[in-house]
Backbone as JSON Lines, residues from 0, in Angstrom:
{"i":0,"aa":"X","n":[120.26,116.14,103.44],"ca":[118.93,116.39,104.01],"c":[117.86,115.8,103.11]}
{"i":1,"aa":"X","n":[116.8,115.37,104.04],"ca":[115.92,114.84,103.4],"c":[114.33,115.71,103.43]}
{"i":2,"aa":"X","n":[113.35,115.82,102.98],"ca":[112.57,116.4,103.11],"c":[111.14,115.2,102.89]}
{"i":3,"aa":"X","n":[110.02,115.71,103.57],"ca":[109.16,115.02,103.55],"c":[107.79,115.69,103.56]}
{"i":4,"aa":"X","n":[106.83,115.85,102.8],"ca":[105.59,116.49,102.24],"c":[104.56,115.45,102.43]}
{"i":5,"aa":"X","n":[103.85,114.89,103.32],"ca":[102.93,114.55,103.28],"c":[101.32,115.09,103.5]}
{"i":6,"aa":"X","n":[100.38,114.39,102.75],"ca":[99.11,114.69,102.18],"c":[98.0,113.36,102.23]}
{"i":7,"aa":"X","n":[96.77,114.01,102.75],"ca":[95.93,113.01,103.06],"c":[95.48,113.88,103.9]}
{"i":8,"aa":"X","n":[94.54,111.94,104.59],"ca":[94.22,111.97,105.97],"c":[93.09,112.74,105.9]}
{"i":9,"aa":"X","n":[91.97,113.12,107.44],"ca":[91.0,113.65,107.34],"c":[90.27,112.92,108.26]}
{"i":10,"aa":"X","n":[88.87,112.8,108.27],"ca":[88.1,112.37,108.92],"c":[87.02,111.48,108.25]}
{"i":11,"aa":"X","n":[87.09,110.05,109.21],"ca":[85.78,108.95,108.39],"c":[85.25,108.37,109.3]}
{"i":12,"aa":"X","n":[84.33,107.94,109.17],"ca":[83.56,106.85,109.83],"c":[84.08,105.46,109.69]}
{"i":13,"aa":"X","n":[83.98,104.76,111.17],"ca":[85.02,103.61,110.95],"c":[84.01,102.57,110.04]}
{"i":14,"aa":"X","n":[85.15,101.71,109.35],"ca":[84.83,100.75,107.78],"c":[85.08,101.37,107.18]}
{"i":15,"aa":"X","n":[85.44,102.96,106.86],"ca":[85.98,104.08,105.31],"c":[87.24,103.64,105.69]}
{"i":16,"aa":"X","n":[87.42,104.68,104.29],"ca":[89.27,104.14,104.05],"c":[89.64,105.77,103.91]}
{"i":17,"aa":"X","n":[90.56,105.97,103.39],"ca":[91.41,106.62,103.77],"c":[93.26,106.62,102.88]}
{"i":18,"aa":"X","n":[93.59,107.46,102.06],"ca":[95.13,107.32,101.45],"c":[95.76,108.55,102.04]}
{"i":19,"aa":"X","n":[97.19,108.32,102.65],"ca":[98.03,108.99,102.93],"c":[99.4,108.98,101.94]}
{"i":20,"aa":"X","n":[99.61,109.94,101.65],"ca":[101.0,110.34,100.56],"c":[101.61,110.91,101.22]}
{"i":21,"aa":"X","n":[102.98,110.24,100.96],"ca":[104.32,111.13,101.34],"c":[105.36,111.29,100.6]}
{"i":22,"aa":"X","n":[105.83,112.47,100.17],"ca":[106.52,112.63,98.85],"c":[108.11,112.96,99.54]}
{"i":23,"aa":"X","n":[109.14,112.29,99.2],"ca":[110.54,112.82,99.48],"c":[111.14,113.99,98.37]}
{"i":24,"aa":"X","n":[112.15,114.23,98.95],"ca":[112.75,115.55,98.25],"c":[114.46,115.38,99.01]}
{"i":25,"aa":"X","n":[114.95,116.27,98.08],"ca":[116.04,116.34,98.76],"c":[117.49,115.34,98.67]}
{"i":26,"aa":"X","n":[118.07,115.06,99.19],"ca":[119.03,113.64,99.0],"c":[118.4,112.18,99.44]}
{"i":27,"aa":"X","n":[117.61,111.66,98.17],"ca":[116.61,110.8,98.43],"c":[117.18,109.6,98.11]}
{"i":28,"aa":"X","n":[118.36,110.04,97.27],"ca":[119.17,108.67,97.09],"c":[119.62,107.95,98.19]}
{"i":29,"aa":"X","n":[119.99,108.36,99.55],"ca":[120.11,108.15,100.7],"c":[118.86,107.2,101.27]}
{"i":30,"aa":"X","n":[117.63,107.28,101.06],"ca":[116.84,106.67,102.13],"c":[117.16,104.97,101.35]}
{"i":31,"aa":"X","n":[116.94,104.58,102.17],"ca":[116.93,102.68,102.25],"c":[115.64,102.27,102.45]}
{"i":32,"aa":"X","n":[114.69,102.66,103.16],"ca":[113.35,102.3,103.28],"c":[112.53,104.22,103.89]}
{"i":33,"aa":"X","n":[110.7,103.58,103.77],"ca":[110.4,104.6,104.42],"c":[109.41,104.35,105.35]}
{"i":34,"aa":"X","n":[109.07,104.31,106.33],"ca":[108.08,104.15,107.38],"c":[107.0,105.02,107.75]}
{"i":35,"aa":"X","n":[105.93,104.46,108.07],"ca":[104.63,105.25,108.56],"c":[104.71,104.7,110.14]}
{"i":36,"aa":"X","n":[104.55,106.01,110.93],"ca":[104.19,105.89,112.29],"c":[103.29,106.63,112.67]}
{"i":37,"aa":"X","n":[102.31,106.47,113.89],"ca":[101.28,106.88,114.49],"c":[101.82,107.36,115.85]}
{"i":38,"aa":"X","n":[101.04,108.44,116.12],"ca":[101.07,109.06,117.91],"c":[99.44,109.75,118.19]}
{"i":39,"aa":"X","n":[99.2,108.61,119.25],"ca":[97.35,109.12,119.5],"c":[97.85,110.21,120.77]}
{"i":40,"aa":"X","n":[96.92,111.03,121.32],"ca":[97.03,111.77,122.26],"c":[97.79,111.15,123.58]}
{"i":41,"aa":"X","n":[98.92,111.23,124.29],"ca":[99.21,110.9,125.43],"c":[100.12,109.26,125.02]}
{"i":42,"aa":"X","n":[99.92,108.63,123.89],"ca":[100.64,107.84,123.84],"c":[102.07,108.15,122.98]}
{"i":43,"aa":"X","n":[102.79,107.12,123.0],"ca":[104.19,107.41,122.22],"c":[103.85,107.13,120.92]}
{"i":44,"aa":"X","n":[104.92,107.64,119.87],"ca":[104.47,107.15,118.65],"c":[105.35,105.6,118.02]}
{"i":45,"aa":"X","n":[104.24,105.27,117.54],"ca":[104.46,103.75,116.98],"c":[104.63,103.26,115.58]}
{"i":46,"aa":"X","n":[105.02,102.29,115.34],"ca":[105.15,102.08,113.65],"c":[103.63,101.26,113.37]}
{"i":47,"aa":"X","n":[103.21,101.38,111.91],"ca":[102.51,100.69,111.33],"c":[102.71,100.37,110.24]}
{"i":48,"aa":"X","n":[103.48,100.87,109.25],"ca":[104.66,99.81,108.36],"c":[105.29,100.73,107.32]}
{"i":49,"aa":"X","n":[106.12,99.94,106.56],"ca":[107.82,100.27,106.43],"c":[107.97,99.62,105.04]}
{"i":50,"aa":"X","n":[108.37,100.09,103.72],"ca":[108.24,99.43,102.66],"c":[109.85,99.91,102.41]}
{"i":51,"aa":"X","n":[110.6,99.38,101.63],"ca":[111.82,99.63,101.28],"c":[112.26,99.81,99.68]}
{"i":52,"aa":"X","n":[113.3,101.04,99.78],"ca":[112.69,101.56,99.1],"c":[113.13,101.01,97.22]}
{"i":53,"aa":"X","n":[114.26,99.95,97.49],"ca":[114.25,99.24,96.41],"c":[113.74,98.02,96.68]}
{"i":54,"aa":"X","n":[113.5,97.32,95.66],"ca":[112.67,95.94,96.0],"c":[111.27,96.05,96.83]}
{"i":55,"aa":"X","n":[111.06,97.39,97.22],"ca":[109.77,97.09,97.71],"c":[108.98,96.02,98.78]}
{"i":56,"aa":"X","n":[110.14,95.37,100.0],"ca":[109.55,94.87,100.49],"c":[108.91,95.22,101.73]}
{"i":57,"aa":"X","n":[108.05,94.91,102.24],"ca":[106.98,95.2,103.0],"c":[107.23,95.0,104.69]}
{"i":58,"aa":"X","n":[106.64,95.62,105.75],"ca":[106.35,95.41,107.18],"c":[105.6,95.64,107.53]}
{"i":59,"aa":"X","n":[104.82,95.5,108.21],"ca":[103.49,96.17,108.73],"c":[103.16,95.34,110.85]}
{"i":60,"aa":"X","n":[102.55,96.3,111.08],"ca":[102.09,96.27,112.55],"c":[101.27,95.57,113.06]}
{"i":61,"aa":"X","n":[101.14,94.26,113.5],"ca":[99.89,93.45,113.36],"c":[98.34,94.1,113.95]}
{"i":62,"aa":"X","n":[98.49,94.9,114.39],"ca":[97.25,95.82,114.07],"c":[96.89,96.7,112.64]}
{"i":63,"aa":"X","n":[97.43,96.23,111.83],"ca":[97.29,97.09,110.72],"c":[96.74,96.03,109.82]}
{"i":64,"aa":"X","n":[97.76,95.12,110.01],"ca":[97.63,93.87,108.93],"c":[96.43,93.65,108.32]}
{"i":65,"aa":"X","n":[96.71,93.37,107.04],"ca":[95.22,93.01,106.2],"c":[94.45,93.77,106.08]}
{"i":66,"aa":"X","n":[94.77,95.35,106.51],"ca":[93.74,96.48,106.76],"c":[94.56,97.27,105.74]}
{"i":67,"aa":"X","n":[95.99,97.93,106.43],"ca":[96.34,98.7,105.57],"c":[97.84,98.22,104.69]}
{"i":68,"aa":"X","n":[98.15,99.18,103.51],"ca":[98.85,98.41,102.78],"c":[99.85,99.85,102.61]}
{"i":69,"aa":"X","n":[101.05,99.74,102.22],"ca":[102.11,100.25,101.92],"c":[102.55,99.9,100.6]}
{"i":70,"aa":"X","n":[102.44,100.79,99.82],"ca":[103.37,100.96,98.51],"c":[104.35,102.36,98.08]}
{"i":71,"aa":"X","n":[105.05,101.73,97.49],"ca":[105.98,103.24,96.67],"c":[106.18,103.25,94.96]}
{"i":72,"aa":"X","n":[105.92,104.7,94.85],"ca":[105.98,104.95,93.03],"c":[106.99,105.38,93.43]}
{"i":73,"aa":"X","n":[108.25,104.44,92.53],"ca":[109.58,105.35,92.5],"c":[109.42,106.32,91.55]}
{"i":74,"aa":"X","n":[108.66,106.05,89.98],"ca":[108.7,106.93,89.52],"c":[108.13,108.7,89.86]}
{"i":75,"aa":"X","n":[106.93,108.17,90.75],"ca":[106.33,109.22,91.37],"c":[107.45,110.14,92.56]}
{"i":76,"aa":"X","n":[108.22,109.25,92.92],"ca":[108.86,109.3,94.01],"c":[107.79,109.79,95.18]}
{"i":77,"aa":"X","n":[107.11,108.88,95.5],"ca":[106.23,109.12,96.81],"c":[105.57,107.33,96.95]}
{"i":78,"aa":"X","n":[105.35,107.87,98.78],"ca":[105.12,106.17,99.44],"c":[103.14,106.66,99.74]}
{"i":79,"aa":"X","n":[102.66,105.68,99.36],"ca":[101.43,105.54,99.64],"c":[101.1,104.9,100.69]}
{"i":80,"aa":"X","n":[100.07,105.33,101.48],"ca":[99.74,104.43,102.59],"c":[98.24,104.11,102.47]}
{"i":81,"aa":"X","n":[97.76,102.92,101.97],"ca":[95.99,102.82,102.11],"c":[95.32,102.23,102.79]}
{"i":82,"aa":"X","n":[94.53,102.89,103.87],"ca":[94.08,102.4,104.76],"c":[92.55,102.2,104.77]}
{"i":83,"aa":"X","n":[92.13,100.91,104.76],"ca":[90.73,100.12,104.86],"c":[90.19,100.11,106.11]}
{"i":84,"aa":"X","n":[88.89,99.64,106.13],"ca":[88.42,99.14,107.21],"c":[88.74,99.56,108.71]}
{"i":85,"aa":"X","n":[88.58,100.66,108.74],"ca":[89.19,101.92,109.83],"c":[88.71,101.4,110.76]}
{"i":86,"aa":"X","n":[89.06,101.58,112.04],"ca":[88.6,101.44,113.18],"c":[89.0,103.01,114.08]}
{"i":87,"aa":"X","n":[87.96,103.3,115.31],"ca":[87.9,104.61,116.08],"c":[89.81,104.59,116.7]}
{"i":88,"aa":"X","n":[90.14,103.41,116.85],"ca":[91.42,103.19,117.66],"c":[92.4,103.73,116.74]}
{"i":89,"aa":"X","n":[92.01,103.72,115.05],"ca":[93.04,104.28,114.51],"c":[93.48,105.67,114.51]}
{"i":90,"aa":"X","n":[92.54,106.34,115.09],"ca":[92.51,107.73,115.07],"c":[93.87,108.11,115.82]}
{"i":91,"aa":"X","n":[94.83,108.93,115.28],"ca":[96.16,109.33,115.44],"c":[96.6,110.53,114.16]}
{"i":92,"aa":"X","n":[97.96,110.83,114.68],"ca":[98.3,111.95,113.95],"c":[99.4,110.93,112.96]}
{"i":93,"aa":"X","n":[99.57,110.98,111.63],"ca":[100.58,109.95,111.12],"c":[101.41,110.63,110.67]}
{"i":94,"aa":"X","n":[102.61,109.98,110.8],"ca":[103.8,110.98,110.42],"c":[104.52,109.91,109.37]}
{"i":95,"aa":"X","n":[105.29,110.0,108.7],"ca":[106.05,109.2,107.4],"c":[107.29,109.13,107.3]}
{"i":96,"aa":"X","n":[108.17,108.64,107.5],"ca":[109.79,109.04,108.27],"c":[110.45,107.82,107.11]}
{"i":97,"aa":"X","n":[112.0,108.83,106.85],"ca":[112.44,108.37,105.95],"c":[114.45,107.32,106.73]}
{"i":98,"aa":"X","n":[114.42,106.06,106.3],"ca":[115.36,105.52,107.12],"c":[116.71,105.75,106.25]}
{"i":99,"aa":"X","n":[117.56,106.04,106.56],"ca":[118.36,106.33,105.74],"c":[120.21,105.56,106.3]}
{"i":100,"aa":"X","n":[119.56,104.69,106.45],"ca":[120.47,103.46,107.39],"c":[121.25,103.59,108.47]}
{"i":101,"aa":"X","n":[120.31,103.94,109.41],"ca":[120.54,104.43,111.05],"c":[120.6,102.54,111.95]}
{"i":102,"aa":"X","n":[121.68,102.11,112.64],"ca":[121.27,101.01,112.64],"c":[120.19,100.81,113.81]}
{"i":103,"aa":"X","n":[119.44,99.87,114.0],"ca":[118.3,99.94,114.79],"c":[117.6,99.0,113.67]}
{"i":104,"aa":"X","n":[116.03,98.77,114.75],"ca":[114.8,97.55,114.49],"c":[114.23,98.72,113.47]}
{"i":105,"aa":"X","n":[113.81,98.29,112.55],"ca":[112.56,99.17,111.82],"c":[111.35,99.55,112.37]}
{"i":106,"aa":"X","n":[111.22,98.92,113.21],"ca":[109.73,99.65,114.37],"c":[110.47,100.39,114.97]}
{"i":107,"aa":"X","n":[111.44,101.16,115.65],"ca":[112.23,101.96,115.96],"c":[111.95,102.72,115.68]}
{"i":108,"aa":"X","n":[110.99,104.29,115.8],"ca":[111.06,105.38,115.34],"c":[112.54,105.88,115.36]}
{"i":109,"aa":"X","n":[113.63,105.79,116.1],"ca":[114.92,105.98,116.46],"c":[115.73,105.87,115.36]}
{"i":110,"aa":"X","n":[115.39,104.86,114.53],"ca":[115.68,104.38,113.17],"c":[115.57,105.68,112.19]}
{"i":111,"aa":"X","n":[114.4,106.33,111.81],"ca":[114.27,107.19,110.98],"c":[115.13,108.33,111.02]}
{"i":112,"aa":"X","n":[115.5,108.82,110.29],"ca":[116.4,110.59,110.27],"c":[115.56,111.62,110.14]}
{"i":113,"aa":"X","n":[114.59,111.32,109.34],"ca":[113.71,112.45,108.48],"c":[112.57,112.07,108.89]}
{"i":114,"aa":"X","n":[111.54,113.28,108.99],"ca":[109.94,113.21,109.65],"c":[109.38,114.0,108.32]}
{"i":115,"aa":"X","n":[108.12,113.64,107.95],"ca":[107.09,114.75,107.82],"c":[106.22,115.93,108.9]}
{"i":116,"aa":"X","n":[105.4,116.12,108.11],"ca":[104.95,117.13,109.41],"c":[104.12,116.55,109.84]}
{"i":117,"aa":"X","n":[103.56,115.6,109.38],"ca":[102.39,114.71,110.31],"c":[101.01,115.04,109.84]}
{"i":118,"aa":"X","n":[100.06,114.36,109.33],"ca":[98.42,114.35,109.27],"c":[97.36,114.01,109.39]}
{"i":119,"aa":"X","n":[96.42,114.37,110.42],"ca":[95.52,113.87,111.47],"c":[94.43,112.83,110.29]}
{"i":120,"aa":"X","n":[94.6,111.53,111.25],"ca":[93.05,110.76,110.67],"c":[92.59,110.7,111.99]}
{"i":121,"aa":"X","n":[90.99,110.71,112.03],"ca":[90.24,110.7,112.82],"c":[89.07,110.13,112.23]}
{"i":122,"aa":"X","n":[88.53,108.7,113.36],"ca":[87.41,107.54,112.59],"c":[87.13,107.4,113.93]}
{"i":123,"aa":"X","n":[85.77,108.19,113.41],"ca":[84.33,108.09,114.37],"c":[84.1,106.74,114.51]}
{"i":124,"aa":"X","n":[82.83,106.35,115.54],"ca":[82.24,105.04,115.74],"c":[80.74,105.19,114.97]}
């Protein structure tokens, strides 16, 4: 089992930024990468990117791109998510899901095993 604690999020005016943390726990030696996904009201939830969790390499959602960035402190053991230049469209509940080599696309929420509990950003106009 994996566990997932995420922290952040809140409310900004779009152009603010915004950091989301998500801390693992648990049998963490297991995850292979970890992903951030979004679900706005009435839509499904979607990826906006995916850092892995050795080597550190990167994915991101081309709506995200160049906006927000994905990193991980192994030593911290937690994945950062920093998000720039907000827009009202980003407003969603984000959840942080841990892949723990389920086979499937990495935009795949289907992919992940493990969820956080999810934490609302909301960016006014």
């Amino acid at each position: 089992q994996v566990q997932l604690d995420e922290s952040g999020g809140g409310s900004v005016q779009a152009g603010g930024s915004l950091r989301l943390s998500c801390a693992p726990s648990g049998r963490t030696f297991s995850i292979y990468a970890m992903g951030w996904f979004r679900q706005a009201p009435g839509k499904e939830r979607e990826f906006v990117a995916r850092v892995k969790w050795n080597g550190g390499s990167t994915d991101y959602a081309d709506s995200v791109k160049g906006r927000f960035t994905i990193s991980r402190d192994n030593a911290k053991n937690t994945v950062y998510l920093q998000m720039n230049s907000l827009k009202p469209e980003d407003t969603a509940v984000y959840y942080c899901g841990a892949d723990i080599g389920y086979s499937g696309s990495y935009y795949s929420s289907k992919k992940y095993a493990y969820w956080g509990q999810g934490t609302q950003v909301t960016v006014s106009s």
